mmCIF file of C-alpha atoms in Angstrom:
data_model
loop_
_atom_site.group_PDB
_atom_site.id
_atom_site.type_symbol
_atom_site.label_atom_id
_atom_site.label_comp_id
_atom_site.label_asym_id
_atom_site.label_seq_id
_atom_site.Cartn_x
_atom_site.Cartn_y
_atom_site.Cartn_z
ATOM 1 C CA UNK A 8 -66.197 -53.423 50.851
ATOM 2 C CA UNK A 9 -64.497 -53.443 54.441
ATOM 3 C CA UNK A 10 -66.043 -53.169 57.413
ATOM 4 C CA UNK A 11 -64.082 -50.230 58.291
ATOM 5 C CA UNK A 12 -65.907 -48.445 54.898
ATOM 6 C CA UNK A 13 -69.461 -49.442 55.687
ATOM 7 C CA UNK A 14 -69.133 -47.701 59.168
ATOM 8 C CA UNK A 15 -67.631 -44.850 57.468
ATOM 9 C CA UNK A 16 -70.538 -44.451 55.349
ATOM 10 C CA UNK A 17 -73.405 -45.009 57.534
ATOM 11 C CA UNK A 18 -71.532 -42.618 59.456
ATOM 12 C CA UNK A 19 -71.605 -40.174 56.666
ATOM 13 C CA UNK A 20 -75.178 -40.826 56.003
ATOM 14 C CA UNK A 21 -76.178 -40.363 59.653
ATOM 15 C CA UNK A 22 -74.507 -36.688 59.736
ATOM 16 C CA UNK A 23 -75.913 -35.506 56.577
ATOM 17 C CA UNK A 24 -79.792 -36.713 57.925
ATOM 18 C CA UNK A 25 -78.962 -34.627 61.476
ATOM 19 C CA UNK A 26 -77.858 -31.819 59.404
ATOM 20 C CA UNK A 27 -80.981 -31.314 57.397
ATOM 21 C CA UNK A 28 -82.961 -31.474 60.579
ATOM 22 C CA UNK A 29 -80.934 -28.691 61.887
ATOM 23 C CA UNK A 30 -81.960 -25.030 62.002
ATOM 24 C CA UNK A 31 -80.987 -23.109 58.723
ATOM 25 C CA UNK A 32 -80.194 -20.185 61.628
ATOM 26 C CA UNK A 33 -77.560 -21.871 63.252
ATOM 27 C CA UNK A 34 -76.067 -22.682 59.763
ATOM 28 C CA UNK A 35 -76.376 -19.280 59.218
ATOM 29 C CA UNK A 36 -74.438 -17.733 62.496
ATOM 30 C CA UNK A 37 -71.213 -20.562 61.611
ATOM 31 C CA UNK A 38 -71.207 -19.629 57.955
ATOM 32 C CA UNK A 39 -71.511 -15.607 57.342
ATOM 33 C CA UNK A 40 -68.035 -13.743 56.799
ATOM 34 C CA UNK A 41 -67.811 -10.344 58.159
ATOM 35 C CA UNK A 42 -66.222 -8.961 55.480
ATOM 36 C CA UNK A 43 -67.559 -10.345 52.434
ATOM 37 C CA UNK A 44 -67.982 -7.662 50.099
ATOM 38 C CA UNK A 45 -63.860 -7.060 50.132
ATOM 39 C CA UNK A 46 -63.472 -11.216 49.469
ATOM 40 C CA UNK A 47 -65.761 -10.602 45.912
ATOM 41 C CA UNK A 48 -63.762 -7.609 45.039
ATOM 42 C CA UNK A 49 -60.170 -9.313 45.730
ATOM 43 C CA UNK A 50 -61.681 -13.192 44.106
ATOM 44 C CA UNK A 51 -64.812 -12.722 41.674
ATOM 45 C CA UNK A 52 -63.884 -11.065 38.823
ATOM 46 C CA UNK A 53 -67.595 -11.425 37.508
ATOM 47 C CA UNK A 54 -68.567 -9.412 40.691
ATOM 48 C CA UNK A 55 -65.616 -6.981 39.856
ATOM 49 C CA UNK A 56 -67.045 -5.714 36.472
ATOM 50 C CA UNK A 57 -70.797 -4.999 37.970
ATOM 51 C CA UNK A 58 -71.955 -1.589 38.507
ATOM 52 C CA UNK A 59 -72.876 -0.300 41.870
ATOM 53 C CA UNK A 60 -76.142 -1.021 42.008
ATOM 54 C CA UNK A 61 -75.798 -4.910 40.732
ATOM 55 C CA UNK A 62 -72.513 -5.484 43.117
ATOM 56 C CA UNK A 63 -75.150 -4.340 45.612
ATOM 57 C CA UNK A 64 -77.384 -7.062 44.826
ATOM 58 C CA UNK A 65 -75.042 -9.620 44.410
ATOM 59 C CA UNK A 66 -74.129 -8.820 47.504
ATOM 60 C CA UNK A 67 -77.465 -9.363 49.091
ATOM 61 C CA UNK A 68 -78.218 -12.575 47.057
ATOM 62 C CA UNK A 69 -74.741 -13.632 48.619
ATOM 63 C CA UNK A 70 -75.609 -13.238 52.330
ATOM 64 C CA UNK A 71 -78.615 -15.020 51.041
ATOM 65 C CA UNK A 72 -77.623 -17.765 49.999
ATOM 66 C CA UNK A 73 -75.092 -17.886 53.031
ATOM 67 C CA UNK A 74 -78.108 -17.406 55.361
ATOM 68 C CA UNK A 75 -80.287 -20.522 53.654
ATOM 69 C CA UNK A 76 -77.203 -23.612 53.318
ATOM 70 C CA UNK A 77 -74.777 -24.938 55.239
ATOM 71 C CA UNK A 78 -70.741 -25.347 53.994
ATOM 72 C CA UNK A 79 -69.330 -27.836 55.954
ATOM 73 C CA UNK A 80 -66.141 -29.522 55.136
ATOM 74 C CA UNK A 81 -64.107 -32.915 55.319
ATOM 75 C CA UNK A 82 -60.667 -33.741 55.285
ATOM 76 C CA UNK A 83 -59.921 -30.241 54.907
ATOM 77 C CA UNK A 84 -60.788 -26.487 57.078
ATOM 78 C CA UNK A 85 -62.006 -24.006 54.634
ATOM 79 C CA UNK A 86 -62.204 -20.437 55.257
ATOM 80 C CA UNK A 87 -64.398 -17.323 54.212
ATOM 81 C CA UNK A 88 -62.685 -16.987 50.782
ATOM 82 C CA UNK A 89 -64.247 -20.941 50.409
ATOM 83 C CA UNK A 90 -67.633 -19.901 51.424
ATOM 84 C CA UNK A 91 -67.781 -16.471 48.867
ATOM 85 C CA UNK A 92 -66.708 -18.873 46.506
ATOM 86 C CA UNK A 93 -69.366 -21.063 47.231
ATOM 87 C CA UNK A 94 -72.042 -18.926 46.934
ATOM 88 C CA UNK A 95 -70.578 -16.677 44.403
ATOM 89 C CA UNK A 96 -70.738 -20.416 42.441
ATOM 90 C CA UNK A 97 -74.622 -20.392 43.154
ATOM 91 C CA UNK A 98 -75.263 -16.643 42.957
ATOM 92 C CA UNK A 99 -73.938 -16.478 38.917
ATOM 93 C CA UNK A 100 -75.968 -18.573 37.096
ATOM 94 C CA UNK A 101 -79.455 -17.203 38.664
ATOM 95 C CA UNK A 102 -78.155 -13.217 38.668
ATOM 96 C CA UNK A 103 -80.539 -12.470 35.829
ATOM 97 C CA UNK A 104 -83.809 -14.379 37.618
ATOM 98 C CA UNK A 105 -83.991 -11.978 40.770
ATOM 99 C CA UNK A 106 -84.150 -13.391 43.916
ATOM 100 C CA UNK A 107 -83.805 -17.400 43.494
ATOM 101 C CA UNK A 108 -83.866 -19.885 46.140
ATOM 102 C CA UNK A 109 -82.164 -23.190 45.682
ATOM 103 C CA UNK A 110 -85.088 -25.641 47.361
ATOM 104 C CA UNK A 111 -83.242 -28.355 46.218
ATOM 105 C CA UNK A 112 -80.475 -27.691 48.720
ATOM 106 C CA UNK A 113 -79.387 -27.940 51.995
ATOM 107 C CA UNK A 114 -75.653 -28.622 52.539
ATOM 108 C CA UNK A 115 -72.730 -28.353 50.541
ATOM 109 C CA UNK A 116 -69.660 -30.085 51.203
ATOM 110 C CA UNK A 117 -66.112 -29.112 50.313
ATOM 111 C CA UNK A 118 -63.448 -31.962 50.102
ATOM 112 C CA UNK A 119 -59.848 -31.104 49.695
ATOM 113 C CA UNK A 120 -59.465 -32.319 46.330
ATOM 114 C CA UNK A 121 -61.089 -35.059 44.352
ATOM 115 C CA UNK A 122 -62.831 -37.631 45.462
ATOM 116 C CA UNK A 123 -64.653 -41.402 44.291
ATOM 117 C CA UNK A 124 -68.154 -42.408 43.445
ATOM 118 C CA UNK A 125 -67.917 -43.553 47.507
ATOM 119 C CA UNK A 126 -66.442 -40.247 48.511
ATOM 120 C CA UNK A 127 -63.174 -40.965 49.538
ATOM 121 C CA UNK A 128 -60.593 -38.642 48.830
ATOM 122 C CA UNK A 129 -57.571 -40.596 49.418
ATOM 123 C CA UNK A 130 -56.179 -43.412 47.335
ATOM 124 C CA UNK A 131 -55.524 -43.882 43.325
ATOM 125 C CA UNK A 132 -58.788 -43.560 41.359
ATOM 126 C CA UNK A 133 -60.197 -40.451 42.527
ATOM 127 C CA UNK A 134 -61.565 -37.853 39.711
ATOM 128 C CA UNK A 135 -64.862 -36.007 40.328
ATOM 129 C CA UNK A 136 -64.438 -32.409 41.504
ATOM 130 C CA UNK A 137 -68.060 -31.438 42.218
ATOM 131 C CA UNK A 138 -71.186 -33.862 42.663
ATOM 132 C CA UNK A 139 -74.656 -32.705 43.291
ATOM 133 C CA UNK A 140 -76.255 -36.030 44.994
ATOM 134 C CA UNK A 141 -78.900 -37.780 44.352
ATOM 135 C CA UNK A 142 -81.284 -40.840 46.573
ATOM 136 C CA UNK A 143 -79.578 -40.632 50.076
ATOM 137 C CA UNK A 144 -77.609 -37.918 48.957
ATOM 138 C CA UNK A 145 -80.330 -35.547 47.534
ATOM 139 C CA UNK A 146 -80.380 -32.123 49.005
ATOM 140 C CA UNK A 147 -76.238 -32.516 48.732
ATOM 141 C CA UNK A 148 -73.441 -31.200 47.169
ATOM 142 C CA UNK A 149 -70.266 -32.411 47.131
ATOM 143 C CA UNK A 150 -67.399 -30.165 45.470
ATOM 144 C CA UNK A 151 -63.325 -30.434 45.604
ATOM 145 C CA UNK A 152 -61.563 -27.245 47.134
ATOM 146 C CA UNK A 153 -58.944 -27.089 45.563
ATOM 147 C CA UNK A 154 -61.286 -27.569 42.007
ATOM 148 C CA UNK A 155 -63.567 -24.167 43.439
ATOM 149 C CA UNK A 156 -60.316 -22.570 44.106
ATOM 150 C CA UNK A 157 -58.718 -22.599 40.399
ATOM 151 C CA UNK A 158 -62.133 -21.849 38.898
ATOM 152 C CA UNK A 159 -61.987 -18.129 40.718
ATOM 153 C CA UNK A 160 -58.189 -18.108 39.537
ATOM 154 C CA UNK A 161 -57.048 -15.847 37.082
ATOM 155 C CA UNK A 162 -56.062 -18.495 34.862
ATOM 156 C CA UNK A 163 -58.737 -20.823 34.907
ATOM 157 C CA UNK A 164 -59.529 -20.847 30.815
ATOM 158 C CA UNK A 165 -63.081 -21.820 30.585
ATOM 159 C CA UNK A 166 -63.654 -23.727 33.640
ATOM 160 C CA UNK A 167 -64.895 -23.506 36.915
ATOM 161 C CA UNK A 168 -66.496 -26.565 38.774
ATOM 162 C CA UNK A 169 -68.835 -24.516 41.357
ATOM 163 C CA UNK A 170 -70.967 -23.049 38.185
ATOM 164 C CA UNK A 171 -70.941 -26.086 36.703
ATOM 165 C CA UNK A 172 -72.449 -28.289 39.408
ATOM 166 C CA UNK A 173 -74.969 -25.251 40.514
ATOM 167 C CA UNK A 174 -76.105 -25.642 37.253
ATOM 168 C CA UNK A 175 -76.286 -29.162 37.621
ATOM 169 C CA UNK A 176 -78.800 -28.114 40.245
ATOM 170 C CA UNK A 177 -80.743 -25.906 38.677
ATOM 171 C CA UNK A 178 -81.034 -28.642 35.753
ATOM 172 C CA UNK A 179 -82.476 -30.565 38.643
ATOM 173 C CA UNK A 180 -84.760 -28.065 39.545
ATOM 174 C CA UNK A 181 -87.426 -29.285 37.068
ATOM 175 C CA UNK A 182 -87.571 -32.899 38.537
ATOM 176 C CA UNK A 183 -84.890 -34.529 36.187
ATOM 177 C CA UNK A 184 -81.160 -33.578 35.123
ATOM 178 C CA UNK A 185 -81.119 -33.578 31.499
ATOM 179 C CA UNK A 186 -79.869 -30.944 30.133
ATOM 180 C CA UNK A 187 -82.707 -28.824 29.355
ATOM 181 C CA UNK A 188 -84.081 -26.263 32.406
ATOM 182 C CA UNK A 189 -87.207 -26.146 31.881
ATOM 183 C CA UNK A 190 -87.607 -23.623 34.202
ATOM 184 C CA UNK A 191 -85.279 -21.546 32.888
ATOM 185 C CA UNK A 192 -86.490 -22.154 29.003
ATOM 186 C CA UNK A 193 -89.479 -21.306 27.372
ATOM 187 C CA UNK A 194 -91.294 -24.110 26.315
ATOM 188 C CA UNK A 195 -91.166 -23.217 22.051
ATOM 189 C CA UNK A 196 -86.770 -23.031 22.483
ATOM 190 C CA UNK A 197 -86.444 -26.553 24.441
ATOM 191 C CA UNK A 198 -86.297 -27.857 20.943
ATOM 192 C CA UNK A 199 -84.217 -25.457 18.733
ATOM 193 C CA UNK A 200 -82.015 -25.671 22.123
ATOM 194 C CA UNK A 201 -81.941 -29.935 21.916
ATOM 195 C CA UNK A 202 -81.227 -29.771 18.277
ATOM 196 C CA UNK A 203 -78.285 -27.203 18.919
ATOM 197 C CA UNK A 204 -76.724 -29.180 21.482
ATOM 198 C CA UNK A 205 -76.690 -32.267 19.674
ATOM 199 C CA UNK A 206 -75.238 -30.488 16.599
ATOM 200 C CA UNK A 207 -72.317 -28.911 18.590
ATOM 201 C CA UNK A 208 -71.767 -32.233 20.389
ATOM 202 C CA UNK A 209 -71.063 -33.601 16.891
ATOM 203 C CA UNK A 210 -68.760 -30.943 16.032
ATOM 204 C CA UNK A 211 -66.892 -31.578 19.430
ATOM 205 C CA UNK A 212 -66.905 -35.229 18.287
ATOM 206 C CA UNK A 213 -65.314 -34.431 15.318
ATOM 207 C CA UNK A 214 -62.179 -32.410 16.709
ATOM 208 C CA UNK A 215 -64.155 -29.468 15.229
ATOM 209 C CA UNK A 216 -65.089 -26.907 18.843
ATOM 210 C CA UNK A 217 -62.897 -25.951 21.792
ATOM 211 C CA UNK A 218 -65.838 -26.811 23.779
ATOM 212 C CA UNK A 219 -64.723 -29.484 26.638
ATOM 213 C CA UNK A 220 -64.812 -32.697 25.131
ATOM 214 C CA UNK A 221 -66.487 -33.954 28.403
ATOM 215 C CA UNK A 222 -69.579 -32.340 27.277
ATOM 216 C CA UNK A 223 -69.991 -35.160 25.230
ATOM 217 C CA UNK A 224 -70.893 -37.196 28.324
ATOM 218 C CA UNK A 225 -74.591 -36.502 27.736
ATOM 219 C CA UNK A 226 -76.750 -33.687 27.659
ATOM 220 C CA UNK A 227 -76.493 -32.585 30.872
ATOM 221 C CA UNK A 228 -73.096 -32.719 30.819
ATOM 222 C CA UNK A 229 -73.060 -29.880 27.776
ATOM 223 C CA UNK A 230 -75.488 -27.985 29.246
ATOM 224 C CA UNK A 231 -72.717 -27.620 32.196
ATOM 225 C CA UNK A 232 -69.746 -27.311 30.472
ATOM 226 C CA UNK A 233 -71.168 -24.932 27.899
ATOM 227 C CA UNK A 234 -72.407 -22.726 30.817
ATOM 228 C CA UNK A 235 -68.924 -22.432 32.282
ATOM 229 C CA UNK A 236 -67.443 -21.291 29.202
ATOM 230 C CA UNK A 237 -70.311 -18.717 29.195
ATOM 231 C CA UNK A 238 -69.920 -17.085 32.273
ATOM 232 C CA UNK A 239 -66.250 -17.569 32.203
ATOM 233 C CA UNK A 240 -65.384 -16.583 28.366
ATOM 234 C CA UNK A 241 -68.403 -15.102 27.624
ATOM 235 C CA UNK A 242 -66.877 -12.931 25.400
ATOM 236 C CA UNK A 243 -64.967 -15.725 23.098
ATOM 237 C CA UNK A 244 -68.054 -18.029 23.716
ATOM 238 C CA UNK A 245 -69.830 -15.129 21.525
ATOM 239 C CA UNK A 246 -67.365 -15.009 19.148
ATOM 240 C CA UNK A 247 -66.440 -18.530 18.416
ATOM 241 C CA UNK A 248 -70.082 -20.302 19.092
ATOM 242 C CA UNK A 249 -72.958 -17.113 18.760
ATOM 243 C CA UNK A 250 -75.693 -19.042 18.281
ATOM 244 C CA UNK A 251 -74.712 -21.358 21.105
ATOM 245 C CA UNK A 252 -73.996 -17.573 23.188
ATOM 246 C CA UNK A 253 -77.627 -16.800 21.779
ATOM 247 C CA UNK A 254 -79.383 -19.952 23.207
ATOM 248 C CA UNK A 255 -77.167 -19.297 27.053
ATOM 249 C CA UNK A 256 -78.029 -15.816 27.138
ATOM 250 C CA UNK A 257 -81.532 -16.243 26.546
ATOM 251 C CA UNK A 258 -81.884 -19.168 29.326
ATOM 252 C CA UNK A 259 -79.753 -17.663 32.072
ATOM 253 C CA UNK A 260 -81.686 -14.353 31.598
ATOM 254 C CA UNK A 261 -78.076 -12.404 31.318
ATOM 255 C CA UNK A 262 -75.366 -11.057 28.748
ATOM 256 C CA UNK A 263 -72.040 -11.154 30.199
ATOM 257 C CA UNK A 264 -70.336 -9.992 26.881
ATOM 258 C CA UNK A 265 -71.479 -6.922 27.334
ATOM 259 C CA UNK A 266 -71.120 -4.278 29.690
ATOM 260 C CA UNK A 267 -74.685 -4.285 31.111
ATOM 261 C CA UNK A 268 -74.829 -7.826 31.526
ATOM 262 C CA UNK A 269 -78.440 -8.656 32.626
ATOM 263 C CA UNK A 270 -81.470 -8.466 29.654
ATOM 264 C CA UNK A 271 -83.933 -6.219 30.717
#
């Protein structure tokens, strides 16, 4: 490692220390667009098929979440479309929980496309799109722009990187990032949920799902992947994988197949 990269770093690590000293207020003033509520109804198609009265809390968990964590960026300027993304990204898998506060988070930073395992974002062997960091890095998240950007797109298939690293986080929430929330699943469906997982992974395995193949990474991994398909397809998820739909639906507290959306 050059000299040049170990300044660079303890740099990096410097900032990020001074930022979560600083005043979630001030974040608050740089970070809040004025006209939010227009941004979801032109980029989130989940907000787009709410009814009044859920848009309108959306829309408060939103300027929430806006309020509480920082978007900062490097490399790259992002704009108000980037920060509705953002919390759009963090408001979707915790709609059906009420009022949920990440405490595991602080800052999140948007690169302008992938980047390495030491956070550079120029060179040749650059592939993660989202991060959520961990020792030094805890209270971080790293994601790509131009990654968040497709996943609102109207032709992003089953993917979208903010969900899938926000549920990284809320993974995380329980002390350890292994594929089963337990605060978001009842104790009694952590195992039918394990043993489902494992049996789709095999399935995947064997050429036999049109579930990301990078689920197979671990557990975690699934859990992530399988949730983007669910809030992004949720209607196909349900038709190709119900019990899988089932298990989702159950943990996330919503129903996104259907019309109503959140279980009552």
């Amino acid at each position: 490692m050059n000299i040049v990269l170990i300044i660079a770093i303890v740099a990096l690590i410097a900032y990020l220390f001074l930022r979560k000293k600083a005043k979630p207020e001030v974040a608050a003033a740089e970070a809040q667009p004025a006209n939010y509520k227009e941004l979801l109804e032109t980029h989130i198609y989940y907000y787009r098929k709410l009814d009044d009265t859920a848009k309108s809390r959306f829309e408060q968990y939103v300027n929430n979440f806006l309020a509480e964590t920082h978007i900062e960026s490097v490399g790259t300027e992002i704009n108000d479309i980037d920060r509705v993304m953002v919390a759009s990204s963090a408001v979707i898998p915790v709609f059906g929980f009420g009022e949920w506060r990440y405490k595991n988070l602080t800052n999140v930073i948007v690169y302008p496309d992938t980047f390495d395992n030491e956070f550079q974002f120029e060179g040749g062997s650059r592939n993660i799109m989202g991060m959520v960091g961990s020792g030094y890095m805890n209270g971080q998240m790293l994601l790509s722009r131009a990654a968040l950007i497709k996943g609102f797109s109207k032709n992003n298939g089953k993917e979208n990187t903010g969900i899938h690293e926000f549920v990284h986080l809320l993974d995380k929430s329980d002390g350890v990032t292994d594929g089963v929330p337990e605060n978001l699943i009842a104790h009694e469906y952590a195992m039918p949920w394990l043993q489902m997982m494992h049996s789709e992974m095999r399935r995947i395995e064997a050429g036999k799902s049109d579930i990301n193949p990078y689920a197979l990474t671990n557990e975690a991994e699934f859990l992530a992947v399988a949730s983007e398909y669910f809030f992004e397809k949720p209607e196909q998820l349900e038709s190709k994988h119900p019990e899988l739909y089932k298990q989702l639906s159950r943990m996330f507290g919503q129903d996104p197949a259907s019309p109503e959306n959140i279980i009552t």
